[in-house]
Structures are given as structure tokens and as C-alpha cells.
PDB file of C-alpha atoms in Angstrom:
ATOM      1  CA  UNK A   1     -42.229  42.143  37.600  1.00  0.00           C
ATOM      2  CA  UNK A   2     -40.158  41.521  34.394  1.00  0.00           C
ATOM      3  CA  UNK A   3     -36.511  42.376  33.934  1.00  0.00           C
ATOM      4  CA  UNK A   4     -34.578  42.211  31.002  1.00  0.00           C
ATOM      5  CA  UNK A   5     -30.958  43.029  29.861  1.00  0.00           C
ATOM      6  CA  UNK A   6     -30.443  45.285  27.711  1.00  0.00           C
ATOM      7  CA  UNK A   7     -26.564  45.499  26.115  1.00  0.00           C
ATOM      8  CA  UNK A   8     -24.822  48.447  25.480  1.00  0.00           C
ATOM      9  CA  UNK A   9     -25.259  49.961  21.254  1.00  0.00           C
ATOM     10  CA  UNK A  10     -21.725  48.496  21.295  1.00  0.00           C
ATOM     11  CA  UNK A  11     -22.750  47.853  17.209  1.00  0.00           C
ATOM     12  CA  UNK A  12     -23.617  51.582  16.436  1.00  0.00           C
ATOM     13  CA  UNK A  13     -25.906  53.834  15.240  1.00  0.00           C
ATOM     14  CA  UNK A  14     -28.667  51.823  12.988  1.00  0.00           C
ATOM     15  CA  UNK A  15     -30.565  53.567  10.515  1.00  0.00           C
ATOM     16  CA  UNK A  16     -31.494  51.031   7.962  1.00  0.00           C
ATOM     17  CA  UNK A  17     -33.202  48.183   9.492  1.00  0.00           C
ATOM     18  CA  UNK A  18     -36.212  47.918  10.983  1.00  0.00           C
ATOM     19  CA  UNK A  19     -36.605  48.078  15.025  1.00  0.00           C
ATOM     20  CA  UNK A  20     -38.474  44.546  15.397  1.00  0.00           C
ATOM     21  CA  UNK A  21     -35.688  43.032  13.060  1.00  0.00           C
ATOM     22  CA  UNK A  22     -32.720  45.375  14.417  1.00  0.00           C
ATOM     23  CA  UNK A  23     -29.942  43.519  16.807  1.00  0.00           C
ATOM     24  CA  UNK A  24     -30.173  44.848  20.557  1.00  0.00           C
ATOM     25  CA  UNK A  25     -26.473  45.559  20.381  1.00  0.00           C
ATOM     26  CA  UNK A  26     -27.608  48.760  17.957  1.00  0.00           C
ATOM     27  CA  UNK A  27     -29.025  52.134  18.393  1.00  0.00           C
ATOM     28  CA  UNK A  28     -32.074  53.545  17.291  1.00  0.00           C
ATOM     29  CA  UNK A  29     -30.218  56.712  17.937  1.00  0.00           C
ATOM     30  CA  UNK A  30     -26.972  57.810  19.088  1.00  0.00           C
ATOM     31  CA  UNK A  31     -26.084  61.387  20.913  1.00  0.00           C
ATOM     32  CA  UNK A  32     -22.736  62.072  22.144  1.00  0.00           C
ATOM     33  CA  UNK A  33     -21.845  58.225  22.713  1.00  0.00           C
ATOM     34  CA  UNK A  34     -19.328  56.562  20.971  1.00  0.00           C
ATOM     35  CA  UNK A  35     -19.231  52.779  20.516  1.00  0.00           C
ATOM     36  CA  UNK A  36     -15.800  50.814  20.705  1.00  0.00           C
ATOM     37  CA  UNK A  37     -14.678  47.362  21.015  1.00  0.00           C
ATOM     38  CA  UNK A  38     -17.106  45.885  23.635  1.00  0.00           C
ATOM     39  CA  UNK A  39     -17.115  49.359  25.087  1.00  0.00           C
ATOM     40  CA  UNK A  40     -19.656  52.524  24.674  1.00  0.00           C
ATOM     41  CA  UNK A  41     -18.162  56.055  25.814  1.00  0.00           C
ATOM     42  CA  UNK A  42     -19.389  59.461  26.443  1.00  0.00           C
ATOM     43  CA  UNK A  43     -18.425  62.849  24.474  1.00  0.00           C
ATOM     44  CA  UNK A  44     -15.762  64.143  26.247  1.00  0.00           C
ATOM     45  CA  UNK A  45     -16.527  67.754  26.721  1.00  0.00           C
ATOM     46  CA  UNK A  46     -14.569  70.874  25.443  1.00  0.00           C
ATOM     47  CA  UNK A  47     -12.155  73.822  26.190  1.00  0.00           C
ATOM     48  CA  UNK A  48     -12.853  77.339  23.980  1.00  0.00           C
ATOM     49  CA  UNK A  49      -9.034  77.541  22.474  1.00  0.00           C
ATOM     50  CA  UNK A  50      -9.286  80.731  20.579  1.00  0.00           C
ATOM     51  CA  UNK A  51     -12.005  83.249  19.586  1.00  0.00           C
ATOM     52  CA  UNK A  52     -12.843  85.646  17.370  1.00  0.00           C
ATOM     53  CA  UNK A  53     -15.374  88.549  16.661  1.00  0.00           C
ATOM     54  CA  UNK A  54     -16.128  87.201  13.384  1.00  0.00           C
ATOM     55  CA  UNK A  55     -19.667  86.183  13.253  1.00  0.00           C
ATOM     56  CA  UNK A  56     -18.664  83.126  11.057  1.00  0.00           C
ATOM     57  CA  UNK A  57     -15.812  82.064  13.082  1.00  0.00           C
ATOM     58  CA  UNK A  58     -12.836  79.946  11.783  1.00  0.00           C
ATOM     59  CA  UNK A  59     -13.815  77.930   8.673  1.00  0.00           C
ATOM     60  CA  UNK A  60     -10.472  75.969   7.795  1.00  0.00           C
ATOM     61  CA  UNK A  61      -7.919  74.890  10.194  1.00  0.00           C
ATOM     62  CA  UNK A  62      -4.221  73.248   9.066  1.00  0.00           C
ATOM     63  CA  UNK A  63      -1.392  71.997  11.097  1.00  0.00           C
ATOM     64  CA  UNK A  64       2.311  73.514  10.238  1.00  0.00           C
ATOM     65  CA  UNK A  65       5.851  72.512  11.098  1.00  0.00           C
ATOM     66  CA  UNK A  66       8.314  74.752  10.019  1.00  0.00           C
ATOM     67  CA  UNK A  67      12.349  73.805   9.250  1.00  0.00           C
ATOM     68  CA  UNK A  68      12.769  74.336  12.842  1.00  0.00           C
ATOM     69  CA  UNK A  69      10.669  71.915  13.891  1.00  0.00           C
ATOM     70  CA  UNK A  70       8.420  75.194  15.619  1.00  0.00           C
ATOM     71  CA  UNK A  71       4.377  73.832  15.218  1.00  0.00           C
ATOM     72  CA  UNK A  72       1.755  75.988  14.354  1.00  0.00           C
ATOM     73  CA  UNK A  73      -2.051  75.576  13.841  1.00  0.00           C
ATOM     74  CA  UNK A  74      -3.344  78.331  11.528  1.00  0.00           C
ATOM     75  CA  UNK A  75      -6.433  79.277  10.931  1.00  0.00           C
ATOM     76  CA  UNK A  76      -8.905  80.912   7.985  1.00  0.00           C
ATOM     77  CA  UNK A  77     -11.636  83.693   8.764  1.00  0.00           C
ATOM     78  CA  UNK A  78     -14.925  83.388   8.083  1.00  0.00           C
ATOM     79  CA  UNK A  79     -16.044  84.156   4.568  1.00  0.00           C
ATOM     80  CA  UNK A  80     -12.640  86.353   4.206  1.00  0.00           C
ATOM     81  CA  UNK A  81     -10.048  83.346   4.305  1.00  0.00           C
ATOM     82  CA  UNK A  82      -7.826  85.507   6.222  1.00  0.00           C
ATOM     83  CA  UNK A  83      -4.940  83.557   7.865  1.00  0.00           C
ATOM     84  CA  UNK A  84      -4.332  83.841  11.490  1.00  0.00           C
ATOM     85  CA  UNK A  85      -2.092  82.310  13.522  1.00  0.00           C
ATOM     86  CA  UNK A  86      -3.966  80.335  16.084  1.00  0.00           C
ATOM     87  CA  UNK A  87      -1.157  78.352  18.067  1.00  0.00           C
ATOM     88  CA  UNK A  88      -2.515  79.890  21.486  1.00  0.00           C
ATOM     89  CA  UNK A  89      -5.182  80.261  23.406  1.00  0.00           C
ATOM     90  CA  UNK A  90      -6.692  83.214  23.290  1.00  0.00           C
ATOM     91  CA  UNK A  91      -7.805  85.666  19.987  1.00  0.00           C
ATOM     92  CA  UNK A  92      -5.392  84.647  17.828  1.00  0.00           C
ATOM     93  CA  UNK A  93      -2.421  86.338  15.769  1.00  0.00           C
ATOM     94  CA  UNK A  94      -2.705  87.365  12.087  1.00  0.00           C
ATOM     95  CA  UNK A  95      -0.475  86.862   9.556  1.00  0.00           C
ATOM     96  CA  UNK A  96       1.319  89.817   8.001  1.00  0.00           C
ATOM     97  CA  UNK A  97       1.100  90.542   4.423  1.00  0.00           C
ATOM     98  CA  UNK A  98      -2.365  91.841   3.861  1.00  0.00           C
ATOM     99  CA  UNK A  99      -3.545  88.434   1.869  1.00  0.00           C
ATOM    100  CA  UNK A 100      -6.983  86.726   1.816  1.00  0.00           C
ATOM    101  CA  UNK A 101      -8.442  83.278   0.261  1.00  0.00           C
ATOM    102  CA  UNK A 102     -12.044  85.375  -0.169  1.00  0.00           C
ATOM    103  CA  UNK A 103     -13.841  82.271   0.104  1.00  0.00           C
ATOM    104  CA  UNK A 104     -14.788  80.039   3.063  1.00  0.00           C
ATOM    105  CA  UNK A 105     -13.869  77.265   1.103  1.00  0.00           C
ATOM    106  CA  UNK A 106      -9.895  76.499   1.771  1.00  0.00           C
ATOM    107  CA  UNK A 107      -7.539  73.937   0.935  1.00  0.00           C
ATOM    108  CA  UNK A 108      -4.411  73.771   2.645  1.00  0.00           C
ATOM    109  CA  UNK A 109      -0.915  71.561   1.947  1.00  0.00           C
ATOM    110  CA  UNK A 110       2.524  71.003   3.347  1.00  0.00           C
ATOM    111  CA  UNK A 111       5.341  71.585   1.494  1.00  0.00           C
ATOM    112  CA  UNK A 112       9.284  72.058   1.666  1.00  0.00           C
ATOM    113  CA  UNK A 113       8.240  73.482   5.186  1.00  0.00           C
ATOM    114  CA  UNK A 114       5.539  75.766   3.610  1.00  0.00           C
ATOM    115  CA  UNK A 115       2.268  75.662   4.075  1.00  0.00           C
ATOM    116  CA  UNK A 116      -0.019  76.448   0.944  1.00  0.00           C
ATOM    117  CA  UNK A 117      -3.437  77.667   1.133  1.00  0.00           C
ATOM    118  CA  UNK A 118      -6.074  78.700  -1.541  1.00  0.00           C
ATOM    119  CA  UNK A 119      -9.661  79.288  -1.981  1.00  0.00           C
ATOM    120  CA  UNK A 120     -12.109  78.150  -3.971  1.00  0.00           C
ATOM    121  CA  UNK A 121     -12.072  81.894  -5.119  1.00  0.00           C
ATOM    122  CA  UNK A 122      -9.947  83.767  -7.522  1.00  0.00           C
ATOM    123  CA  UNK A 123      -7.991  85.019  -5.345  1.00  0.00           C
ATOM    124  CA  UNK A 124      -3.975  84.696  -5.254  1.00  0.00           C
ATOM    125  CA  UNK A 125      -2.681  81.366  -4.084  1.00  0.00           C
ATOM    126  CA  UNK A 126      -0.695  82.159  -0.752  1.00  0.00           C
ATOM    127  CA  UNK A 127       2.167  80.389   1.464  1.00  0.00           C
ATOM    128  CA  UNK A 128       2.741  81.415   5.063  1.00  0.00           C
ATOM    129  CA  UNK A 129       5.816  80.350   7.607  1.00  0.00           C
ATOM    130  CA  UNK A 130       3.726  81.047   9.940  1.00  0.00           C
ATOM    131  CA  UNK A 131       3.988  84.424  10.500  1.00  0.00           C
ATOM    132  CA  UNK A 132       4.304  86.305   7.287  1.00  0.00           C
ATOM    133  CA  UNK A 133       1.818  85.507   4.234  1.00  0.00           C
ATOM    134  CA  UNK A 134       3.771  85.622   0.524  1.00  0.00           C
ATOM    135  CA  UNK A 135       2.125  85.027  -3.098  1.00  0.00           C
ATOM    136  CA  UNK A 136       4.249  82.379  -4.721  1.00  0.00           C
ATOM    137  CA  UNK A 137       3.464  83.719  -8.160  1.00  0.00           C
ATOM    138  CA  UNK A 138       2.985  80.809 -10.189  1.00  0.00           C
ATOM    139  CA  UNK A 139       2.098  80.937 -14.142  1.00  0.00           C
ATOM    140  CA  UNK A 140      -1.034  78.595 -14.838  1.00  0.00           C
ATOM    141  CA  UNK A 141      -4.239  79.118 -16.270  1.00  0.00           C
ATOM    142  CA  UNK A 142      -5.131  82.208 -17.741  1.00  0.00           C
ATOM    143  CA  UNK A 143      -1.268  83.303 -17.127  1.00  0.00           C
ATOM    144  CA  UNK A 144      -1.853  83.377 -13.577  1.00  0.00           C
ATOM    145  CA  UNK A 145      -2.306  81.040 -10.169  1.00  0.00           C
ATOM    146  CA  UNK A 146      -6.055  82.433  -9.447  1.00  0.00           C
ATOM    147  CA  UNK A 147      -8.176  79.740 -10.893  1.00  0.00           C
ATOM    148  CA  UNK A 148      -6.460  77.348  -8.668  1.00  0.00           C
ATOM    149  CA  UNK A 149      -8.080  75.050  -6.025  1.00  0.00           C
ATOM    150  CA  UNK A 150      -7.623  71.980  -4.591  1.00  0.00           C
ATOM    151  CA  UNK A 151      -3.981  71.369  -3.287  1.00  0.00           C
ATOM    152  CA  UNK A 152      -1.741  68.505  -3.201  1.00  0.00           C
ATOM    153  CA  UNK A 153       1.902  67.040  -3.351  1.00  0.00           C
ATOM    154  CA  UNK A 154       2.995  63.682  -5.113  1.00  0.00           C
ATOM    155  CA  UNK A 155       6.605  62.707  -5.479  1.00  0.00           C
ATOM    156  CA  UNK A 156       8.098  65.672  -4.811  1.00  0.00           C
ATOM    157  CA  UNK A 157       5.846  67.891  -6.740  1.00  0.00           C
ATOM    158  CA  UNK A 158       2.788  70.472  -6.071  1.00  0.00           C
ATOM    159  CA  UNK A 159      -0.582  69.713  -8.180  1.00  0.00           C
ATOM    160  CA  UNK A 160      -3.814  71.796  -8.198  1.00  0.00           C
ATOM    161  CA  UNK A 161      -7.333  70.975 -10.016  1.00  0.00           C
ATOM    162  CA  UNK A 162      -8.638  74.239 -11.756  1.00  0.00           C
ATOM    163  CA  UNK A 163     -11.970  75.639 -11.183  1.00  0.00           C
ATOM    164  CA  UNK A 164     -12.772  76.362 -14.756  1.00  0.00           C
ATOM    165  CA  UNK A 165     -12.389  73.159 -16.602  1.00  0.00           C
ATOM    166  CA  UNK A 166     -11.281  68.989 -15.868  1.00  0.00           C
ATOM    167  CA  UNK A 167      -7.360  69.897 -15.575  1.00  0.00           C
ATOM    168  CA  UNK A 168      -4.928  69.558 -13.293  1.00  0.00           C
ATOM    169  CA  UNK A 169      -1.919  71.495 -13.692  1.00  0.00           C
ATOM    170  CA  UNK A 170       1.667  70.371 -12.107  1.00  0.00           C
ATOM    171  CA  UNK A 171       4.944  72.716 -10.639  1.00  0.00           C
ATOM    172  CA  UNK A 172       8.625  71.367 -11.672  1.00  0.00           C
ATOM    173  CA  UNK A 173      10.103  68.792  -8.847  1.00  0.00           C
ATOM    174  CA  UNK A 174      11.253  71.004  -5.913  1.00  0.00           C
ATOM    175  CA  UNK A 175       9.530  74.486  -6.736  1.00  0.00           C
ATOM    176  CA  UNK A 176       6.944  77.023  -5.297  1.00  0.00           C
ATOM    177  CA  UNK A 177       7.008  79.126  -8.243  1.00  0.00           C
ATOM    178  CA  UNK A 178       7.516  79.671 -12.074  1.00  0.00           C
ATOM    179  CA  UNK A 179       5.345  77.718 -14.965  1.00  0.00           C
ATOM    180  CA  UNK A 180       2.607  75.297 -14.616  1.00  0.00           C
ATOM    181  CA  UNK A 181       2.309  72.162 -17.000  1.00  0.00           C
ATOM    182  CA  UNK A 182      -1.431  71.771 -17.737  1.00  0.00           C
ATOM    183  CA  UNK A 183      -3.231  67.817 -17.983  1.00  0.00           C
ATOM    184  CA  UNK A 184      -6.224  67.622 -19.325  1.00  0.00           C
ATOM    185  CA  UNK A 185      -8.604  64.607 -17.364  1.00  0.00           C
ATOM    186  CA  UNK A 186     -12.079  65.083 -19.140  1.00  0.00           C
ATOM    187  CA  UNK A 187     -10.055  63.271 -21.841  1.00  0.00           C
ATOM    188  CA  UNK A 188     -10.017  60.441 -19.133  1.00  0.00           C
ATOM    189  CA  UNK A 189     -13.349  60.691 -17.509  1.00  0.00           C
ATOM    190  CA  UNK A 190     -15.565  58.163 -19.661  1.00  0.00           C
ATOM    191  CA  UNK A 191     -18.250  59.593 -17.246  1.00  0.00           C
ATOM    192  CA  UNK A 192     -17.811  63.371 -17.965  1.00  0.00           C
ATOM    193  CA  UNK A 193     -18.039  65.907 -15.269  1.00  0.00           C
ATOM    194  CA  UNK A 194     -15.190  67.969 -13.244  1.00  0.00           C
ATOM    195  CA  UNK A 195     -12.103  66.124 -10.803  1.00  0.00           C
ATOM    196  CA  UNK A 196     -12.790  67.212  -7.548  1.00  0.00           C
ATOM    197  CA  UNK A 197     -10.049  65.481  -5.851  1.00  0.00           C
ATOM    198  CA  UNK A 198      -6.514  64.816  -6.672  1.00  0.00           C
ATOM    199  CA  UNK A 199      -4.206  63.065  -3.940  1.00  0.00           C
ATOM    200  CA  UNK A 200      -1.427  60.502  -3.160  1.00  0.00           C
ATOM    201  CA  UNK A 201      -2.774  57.006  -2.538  1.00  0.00           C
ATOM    202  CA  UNK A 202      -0.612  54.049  -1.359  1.00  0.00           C
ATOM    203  CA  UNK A 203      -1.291  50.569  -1.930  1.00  0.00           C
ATOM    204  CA  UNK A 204       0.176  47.498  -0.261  1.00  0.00           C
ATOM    205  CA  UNK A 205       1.091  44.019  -1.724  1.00  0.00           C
ATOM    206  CA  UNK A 206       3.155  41.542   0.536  1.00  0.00           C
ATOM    207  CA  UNK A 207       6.097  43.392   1.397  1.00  0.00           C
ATOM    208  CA  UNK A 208       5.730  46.188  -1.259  1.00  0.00           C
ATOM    209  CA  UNK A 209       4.015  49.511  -1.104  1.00  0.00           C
ATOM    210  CA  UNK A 210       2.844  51.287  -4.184  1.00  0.00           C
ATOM    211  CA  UNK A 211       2.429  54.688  -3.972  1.00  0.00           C
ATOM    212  CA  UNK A 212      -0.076  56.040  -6.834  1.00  0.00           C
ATOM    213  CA  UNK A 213      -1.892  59.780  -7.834  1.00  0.00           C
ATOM    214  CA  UNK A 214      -5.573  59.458  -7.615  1.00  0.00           C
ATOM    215  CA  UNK A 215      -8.102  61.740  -9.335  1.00  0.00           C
ATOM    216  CA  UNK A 216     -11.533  61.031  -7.904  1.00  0.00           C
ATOM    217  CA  UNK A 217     -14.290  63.152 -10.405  1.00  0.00           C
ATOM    218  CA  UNK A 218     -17.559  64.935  -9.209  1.00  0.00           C
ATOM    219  CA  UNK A 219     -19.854  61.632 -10.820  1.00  0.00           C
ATOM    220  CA  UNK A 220     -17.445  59.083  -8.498  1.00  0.00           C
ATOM    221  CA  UNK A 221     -15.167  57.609 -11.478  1.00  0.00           C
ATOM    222  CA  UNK A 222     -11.606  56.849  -9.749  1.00  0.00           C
ATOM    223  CA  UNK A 223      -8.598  56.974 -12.013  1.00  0.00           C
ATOM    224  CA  UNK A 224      -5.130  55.819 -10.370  1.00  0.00           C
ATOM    225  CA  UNK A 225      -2.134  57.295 -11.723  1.00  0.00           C
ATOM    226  CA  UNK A 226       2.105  55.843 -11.515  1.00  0.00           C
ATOM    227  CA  UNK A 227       4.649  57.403 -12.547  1.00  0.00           C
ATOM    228  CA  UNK A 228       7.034  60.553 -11.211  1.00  0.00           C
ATOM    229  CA  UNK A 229       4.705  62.736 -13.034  1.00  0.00           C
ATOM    230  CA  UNK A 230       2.435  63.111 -15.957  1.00  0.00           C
ATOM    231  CA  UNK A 231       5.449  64.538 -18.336  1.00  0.00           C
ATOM    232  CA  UNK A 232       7.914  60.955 -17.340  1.00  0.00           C
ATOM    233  CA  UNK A 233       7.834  58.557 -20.091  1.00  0.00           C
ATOM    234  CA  UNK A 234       6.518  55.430 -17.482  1.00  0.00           C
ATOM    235  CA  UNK A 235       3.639  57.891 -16.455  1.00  0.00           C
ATOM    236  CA  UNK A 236       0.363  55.556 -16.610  1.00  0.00           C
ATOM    237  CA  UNK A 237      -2.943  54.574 -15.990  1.00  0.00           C
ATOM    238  CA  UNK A 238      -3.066  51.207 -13.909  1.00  0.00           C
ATOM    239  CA  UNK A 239      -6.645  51.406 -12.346  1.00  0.00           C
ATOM    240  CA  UNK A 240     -10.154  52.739 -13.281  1.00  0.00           C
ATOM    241  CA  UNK A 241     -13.002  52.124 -10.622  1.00  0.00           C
ATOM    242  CA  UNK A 242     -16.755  53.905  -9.854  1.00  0.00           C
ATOM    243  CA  UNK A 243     -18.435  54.632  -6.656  1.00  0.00           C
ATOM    244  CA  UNK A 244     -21.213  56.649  -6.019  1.00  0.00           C
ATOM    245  CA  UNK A 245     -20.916  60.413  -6.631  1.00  0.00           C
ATOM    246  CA  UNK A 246     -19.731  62.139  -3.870  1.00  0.00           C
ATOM    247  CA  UNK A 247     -21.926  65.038  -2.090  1.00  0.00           C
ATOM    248  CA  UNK A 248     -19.476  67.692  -2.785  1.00  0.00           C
ATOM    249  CA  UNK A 249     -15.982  68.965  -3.137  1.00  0.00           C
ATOM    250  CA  UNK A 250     -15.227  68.210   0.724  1.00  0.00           C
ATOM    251  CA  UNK A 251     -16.522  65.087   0.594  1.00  0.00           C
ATOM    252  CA  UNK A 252     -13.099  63.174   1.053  1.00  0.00           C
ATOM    253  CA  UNK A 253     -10.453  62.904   3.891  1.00  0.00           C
ATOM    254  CA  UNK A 254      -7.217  60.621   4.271  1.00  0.00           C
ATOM    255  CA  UNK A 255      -7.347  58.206   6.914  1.00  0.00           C
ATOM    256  CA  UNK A 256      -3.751  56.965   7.139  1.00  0.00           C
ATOM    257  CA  UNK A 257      -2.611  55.915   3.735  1.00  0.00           C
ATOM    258  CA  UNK A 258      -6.417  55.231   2.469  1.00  0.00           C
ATOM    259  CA  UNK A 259      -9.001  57.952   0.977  1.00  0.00           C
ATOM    260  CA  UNK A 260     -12.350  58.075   2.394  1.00  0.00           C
ATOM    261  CA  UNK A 261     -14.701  59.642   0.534  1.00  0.00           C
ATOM    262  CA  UNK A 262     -19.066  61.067   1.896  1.00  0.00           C
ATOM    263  CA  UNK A 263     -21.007  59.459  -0.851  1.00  0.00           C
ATOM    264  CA  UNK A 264     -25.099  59.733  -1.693  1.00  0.00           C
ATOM    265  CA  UNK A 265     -24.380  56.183  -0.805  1.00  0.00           C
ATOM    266  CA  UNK A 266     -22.439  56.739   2.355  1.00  0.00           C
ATOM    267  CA  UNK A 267     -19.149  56.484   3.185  1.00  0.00           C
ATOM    268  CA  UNK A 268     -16.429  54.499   1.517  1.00  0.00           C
ATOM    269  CA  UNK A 269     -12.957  53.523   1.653  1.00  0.00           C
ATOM    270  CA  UNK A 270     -10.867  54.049  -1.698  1.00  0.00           C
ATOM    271  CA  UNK A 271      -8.833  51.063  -0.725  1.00  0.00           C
ATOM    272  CA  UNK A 272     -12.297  49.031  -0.614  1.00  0.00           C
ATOM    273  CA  UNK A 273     -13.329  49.948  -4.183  1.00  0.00           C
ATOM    274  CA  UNK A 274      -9.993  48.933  -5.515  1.00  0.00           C
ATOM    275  CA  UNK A 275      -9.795  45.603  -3.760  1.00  0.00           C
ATOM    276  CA  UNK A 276     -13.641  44.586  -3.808  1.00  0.00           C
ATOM    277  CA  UNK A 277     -15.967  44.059  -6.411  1.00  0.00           C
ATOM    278  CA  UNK A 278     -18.343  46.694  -6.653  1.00  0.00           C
ATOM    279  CA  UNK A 279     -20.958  44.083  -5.226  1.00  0.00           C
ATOM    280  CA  UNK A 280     -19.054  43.107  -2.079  1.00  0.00           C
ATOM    281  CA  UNK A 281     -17.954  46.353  -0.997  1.00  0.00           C
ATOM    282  CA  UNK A 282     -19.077  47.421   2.253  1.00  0.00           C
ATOM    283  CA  UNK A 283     -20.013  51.345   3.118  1.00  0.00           C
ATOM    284  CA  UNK A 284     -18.043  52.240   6.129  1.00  0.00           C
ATOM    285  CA  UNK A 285     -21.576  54.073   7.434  1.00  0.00           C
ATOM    286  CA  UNK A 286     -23.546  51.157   6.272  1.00  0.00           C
ATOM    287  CA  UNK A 287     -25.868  50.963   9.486  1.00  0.00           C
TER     288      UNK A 287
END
């Protein structure tokens, strides 16, 4: 009789090297374990917190706070984008004012106790408080807010990418509606191709923290942005960097102040790319 000890996958899921070469602290495959420090646990299981009759379910979720400090978790429909509220258990509440995304692809942001939502449709851009849904009516491309996608707020300002060209168009400091200012990135984008992600990214040296505007296009060029905004006479360019192209528009995610971003490569942390040579970066799903 032989025994032998075998360790928990403490290292993870392995996918790249070979078994008869692989460490015994990997996995050939993982299902519903997650490895930790020194410690592998099981998938917790789950509680059914709201349902619907739509065969497509919910396909965006986004976490509110309103000036009361009330939270709310609303939800989009299906291929509809209607909002409902989905605080409580149960079927879920919608949200008055007859508005849809029409797409099952949603962005969502916080602002001045707001929360935005649009669709990669062209459909209006809404704003709900949570109970009531309202069309903010702003003027950008094609004299309207419909060709509007991707959502986000830097320095005290809402931005949007455009699904028709490589813009991004900006709001005045402080406002949900009126006039957009257009800025045109494929003048930027040595590598051609559309931005499919604009956000705030902060960096930190010593004691300092940087906080920048990143615009990440569809072939994986990385342009980092200072400044108040793209009209201010110290608005710059301090960083250019490449990755691999990411796999699609919802390929990227904050995790705390960093950027992560699904690659054909793998996964990758913004902040890595920026620090790291191209050559010593590591793919956070390297394994």
C-alpha cells in the first residue's frame, strides 16, 4: 500500500502548463472552489432575491444612494432595458415614466445623487431617483443624447463615448442637462479603431495620488488624460501604453482605484501596464 499527500489547489486553476511539469499545489480544474491564502473554500450557495416573468431575466444591475442616504439596487429587463426597482425580495417594482434602454447592453453611473443609465441603443439617455424615470435632455451628437453609450464622471463632470464614431463628448461641471462639448480621440489613437472605455484612474506616488481620465480603445492602446477637462488650458496627455485588445465593450471593471480589463491575452491590471514594461507584466489569469 502507497500513500501520498496530496495539498490543497491552494495555487489555482492551471491551464497552461503541462500536468507532469504542473506544481501539486494547482488544479487541473476548478468547480465551485475558491483558493485563498493557504486556504481552499467551497461556493457558498444562493438565495432567489427577486424574479421576473421575463424569459431573459435581469441583464444589468446598479447600486443607488439617493440625498437621503435611502439605497436602492435597480435593475434592467431583459432585451427591453426597462428599469425596475429591485431593493426587495420578491418581483420587483418598476419605475414610473414609461422609459426603456431597448438594448440588453446597459451602462449605469452615479451622479449628484442620480443614477444614469443608457443603452447601447438609440434610445433616450435616462436618470431615475429611484422611483420615477426622467430624460435629462442633453444636446450631443446629431442634436440629441441617443447615440450615447458608455457612462462616466471625472472631476465633477459627466462623459459618454458615442456609438457612431472615436468621440467622447463632455457636460459643463455640475449639470445633467443642456450642450455637449464633442473630443475627437481617433486623432489620438495611433492604432485606429473605436474607445470603448472612458473612466477615472488614480495613480499613487509616495504620499501623492494622481487622479487621471483614461480612454482604453477597442485594439488595447491606453491613453491617460490630466487636467479638469479637455476644454482647461493644463488639459494633457501624460501616458500612452498597449495591451492586448480587449474581447469586447464589457471587458473592463474597477477594482478599487485600478482598471482591470478581459483581454485575448487574459486579464490585466491597468496599473500593471503603466508601471511594468510590457515584458514583465504579469496577466492577473496567467495560470
Amino acid at each position: 500500500i502507497r500513500s501520498a499527500v496530496i495539498p490543497p489547489p491552494v495555487a489555482g486553476w492551471n491551464t497552461k502548463d503541462p500536468i507532469s511539469a504542473m506544481d501539486s499545489t494547482f488544479a487541473v480544474e476548478l468547480e465551485n472552489y475558491f483558493p485563498g491564502q493557504g486556504t481552499v473554500s467551497l461556493r457558498n450557495g444562493y438565495t432567489r432575491h427577486v424574479y421576473t416573468a421575463a424569459t431573459t431575466g435581469y441583464t444589468h444591475l446598479a447600486a443607488y444612494s439617493n440625498s437621503a442616504g435611502t439605497r436602492f439596487l435597480i435593475g434592467l429587463l431583459g432585451s427591453s432595458g426597462t428599469p425596475v426597482n429591485v431593493t426587495s425580495a420578491g418581483g420587483g417594482t418598476a419605475i414610473g415614466g414609461g422609459f426603456t434602454t431597448g438594448s440588453p447592453e446597459n451602462y449605469s453611473v452615479n451622479f449628484k445623487n442620480l443614477l444614469f443609465i443608457k443603452g447601447y441603443a438609440a434610445n433616450d439617455l435616462m436618470y431615475t431617483d429611484g422611483t420615477t424615470a426622467t430624460l435629462p435632455g442633453f444636446v450631443g451628437p446629431s442634436g440629441d443624447d441617443k447615440e450615447l453609450w458608455r457612462i462616466t464622471t471625472y472631476k465633477g463632470r459627466l462623459y459618454f463615448l458615442t456609438t457612431t464614431d472615436a468621440s467622447m463628448y463632455y457636460a459643463d461641471h455640475d449639470s445633467i442637462s443642456g450642450a455637449l462639448t464633442k473630443y475627437d480621440l481617433s486623432l489620438l489613437f495611433t492604432l485606429g479603431g473605436k474607445p470603448w472605455y472612458i473612466g477615472p484612474f488614480s495613480m499613487s506616488g509616495g504620499d501623492i495620488t494622481q487622479n487621471y481620465l483614461a480612454a482604453i480603445s477597442e485594439q488595447g492602446e491606453v491613453i491617460l488624460f490630466s487636467g479638469a477637462y479637455p476644454g482647461f488650458t493644463e488639459w494633457d496627455i501624460v501616458g500612452k501604453y498597449y495591451m492586448a485588445a480587449p474581447v469586447g465593450r464589457q471587458s473592463f471593471f474597477n477594482w478599487g482605484t485600478d482598471i482591470v480589463v478581459i483581454t485575448y491575452d487574459g486579464l490585466v491590471s491597468l496599473r500593471d501596464i503603466v508601471n511594468a514594461p510590457q515584458s514583465e507584466y504579469v496577466f492577473l489569469s496567467d495560470n
